[in-house]
C-alpha cells in the first residue's frame, strides 16, 4: 500500500493516513469477518490521482451500520474507532454489508 501511495505522490502525512485506515480495515476483516481479501491500486478521476483499496470479507456482516460507524461503539474489545476512524482518514469511504453474507469497504485517498 505504501508503494502505491508513494507512486501516486501522496504526501508523507497522507501516506500515513492511508496506511492507518488500511490497517484498521484489514484488522476488522480479520477479527470480525474471519479473514478476507484486499485489492488496491492507483486510480484517476477528474484529473486527480489517488490510491483505492477494497476490503472484503464473508463474515456475519454488520446488522446496524449507523451504530457501527459511531465513535466509541464496538462489537468487541476495541476502542470503537476502527470504521469511523478509517472514514475520517480517507477522502472517499463506502461501506456495503449484508448480514449473514459479509462486508465490503472501499476507500480512496487522493493526492493533493
C-alpha positions as a Python dict, from the first residue, in 0.01 Angstrom:
ca = {
    (1, 'X'): (0, 0, 0),
    (2, 'X'): (284, 238, 86),
    (3, 'X'): (448, 177, -253),
    (4, 'X'): (122, 271, -425),
    (5, 'X'): (89, 581, -206),
    (6, 'X'): (444, 689, -291),
    (7, 'X'): (395, 617, -661),
    (8, 'X'): (77, 827, -656),
    (9, 'X'): (258, 1121, -499),
    (10, 'X'): (77, 1128, -164),
    (11, 'X'): (246, 1339, 100),
    (12, 'X'): (403, 1159, 395),
    (13, 'X'): (109, 1265, 614),
    (14, 'X'): (-145, 1134, 361),
    (15, 'X'): (55, 812, 321),
    (16, 'X'): (34, 763, 697),
    (17, 'X'): (-340, 831, 699),
    (18, 'X'): (-399, 580, 419),
    (19, 'X'): (-183, 310, 581),
    (20, 'X'): (-353, 362, 918),
    (21, 'X'): (-702, 337, 764),
    (22, 'X'): (-599, 27, 569),
    (23, 'X'): (-457, -134, 882),
    (24, 'X'): (-782, -73, 1073),
    (25, 'X'): (-996, -214, 792),
    (26, 'X'): (-773, -520, 746),
    (27, 'X'): (-787, -581, 1122),
    (28, 'X'): (-1168, -560, 1116),
    (29, 'X'): (-1189, -805, 824),
    (30, 'X'): (-963, -1047, 1007),
    (31, 'X'): (-1118, -1023, 1354),
    (32, 'X'): (-1487, -970, 1275),
    (33, 'X'): (-1509, -1113, 922),
    (34, 'X'): (-1288, -1418, 972),
    (35, 'X'): (-1043, -1302, 706),
    (36, 'X'): (-1098, -1172, 358),
    (37, 'X'): (-934, -1008, 62),
    (38, 'X'): (-780, -672, -15),
    (39, 'X'): (-743, -524, -361),
    (40, 'X'): (-555, -198, -407),
    (41, 'X'): (-440, 13, -697),
    (42, 'X'): (-390, 356, -844),
    (43, 'X'): (-699, 539, -968),
    (44, 'X'): (-762, 854, -1170),
    (45, 'X'): (-1076, 1066, -1187),
    (46, 'X'): (-1143, 1425, -1289),
    (47, 'X'): (-773, 1494, -1335),
    (48, 'X'): (-684, 1362, -989),
    (49, 'X'): (-473, 1062, -895),
    (50, 'X'): (-527, 851, -588),
    (51, 'X'): (-496, 514, -423),
    (52, 'X'): (-805, 297, -385),
    (53, 'X'): (-843, -17, -178),
    (54, 'X'): (-1131, -260, -133),
    (55, 'X'): (-1152, -477, 181),
    (56, 'X'): (-1398, -767, 155),
    (57, 'X'): (-1495, -1047, 390),
    (58, 'X'): (-1758, -1318, 404),
    (59, 'X'): (-1827, -1278, 775),
    (60, 'X'): (-2153, -1210, 956),
    (61, 'X'): (-2193, -860, 811),
    (62, 'X'): (-2295, -554, 1010),
    (63, 'X'): (-2653, -553, 1134),
    (64, 'X'): (-2660, -182, 1225),
    (65, 'X'): (-2425, 27, 1009),
    (66, 'X'): (-2522, 353, 1180),
    (67, 'X'): (-2427, 216, 1518),
    (68, 'X'): (-2107, 57, 1383),
    (69, 'X'): (-2000, 395, 1239),
    (70, 'X'): (-2049, 571, 1574),
    (71, 'X'): (-1729, 668, 1756),
    (72, 'X'): (-1684, 461, 2069),
    (73, 'X'): (-1919, 177, 1975),
    (74, 'X'): (-1754, -162, 1947),
    (75, 'X'): (-1881, -514, 1899),
    (76, 'X'): (-1564, -646, 2059),
    (77, 'X'): (-1294, -531, 2295),
    (78, 'X'): (-1151, -250, 2079),
    (79, 'X'): (-1176, 124, 2123),
    (80, 'X'): (-1461, 158, 1875),
    (81, 'X'): (-1266, 378, 1635),
    (82, 'X'): (-1195, 133, 1350),
    (83, 'X'): (-1465, 214, 1094),
    (84, 'X'): (-1532, 573, 1199),
    (85, 'X'): (-1160, 643, 1232),
    (86, 'X'): (-1085, 494, 891),
    (87, 'X'): (-1363, 707, 739),
    (88, 'X'): (-1205, 1024, 878),
    (89, 'X'): (-857, 935, 748),
    (90, 'X'): (-951, 896, 381),
    (91, 'X'): (-1121, 1112, 121),
    (92, 'X'): (-1379, 861, -5),
    (93, 'X'): (-1533, 584, 206),
    (94, 'X'): (-1805, 341, 104),
    (95, 'X'): (-1936, 54, 315),
    (96, 'X'): (-2158, -222, 180),
    (97, 'X'): (-2277, -503, 404),
    (98, 'X'): (-2534, -779, 406),
    (99, 'X'): (-2600, -950, 740),
    (100, 'X'): (-2502, -1314, 710),
    (101, 'X'): (-2307, -1259, 387),
    (102, 'X'): (-2022, -1018, 456),
    (103, 'X'): (-1891, -666, 429),
    (104, 'X'): (-1700, -464, 170),
    (105, 'X'): (-1534, -130, 241),
    (106, 'X'): (-1388, 81, -38),
    (107, 'X'): (-1155, 371, 41),
    (108, 'X'): (-974, 629, -170),
    (109, 'X'): (-705, 877, -71),
    (110, 'X'): (-648, 1145, -337),
    (111, 'X'): (-315, 1320, -400),
    (112, 'X'): (-332, 1693, -334),
}
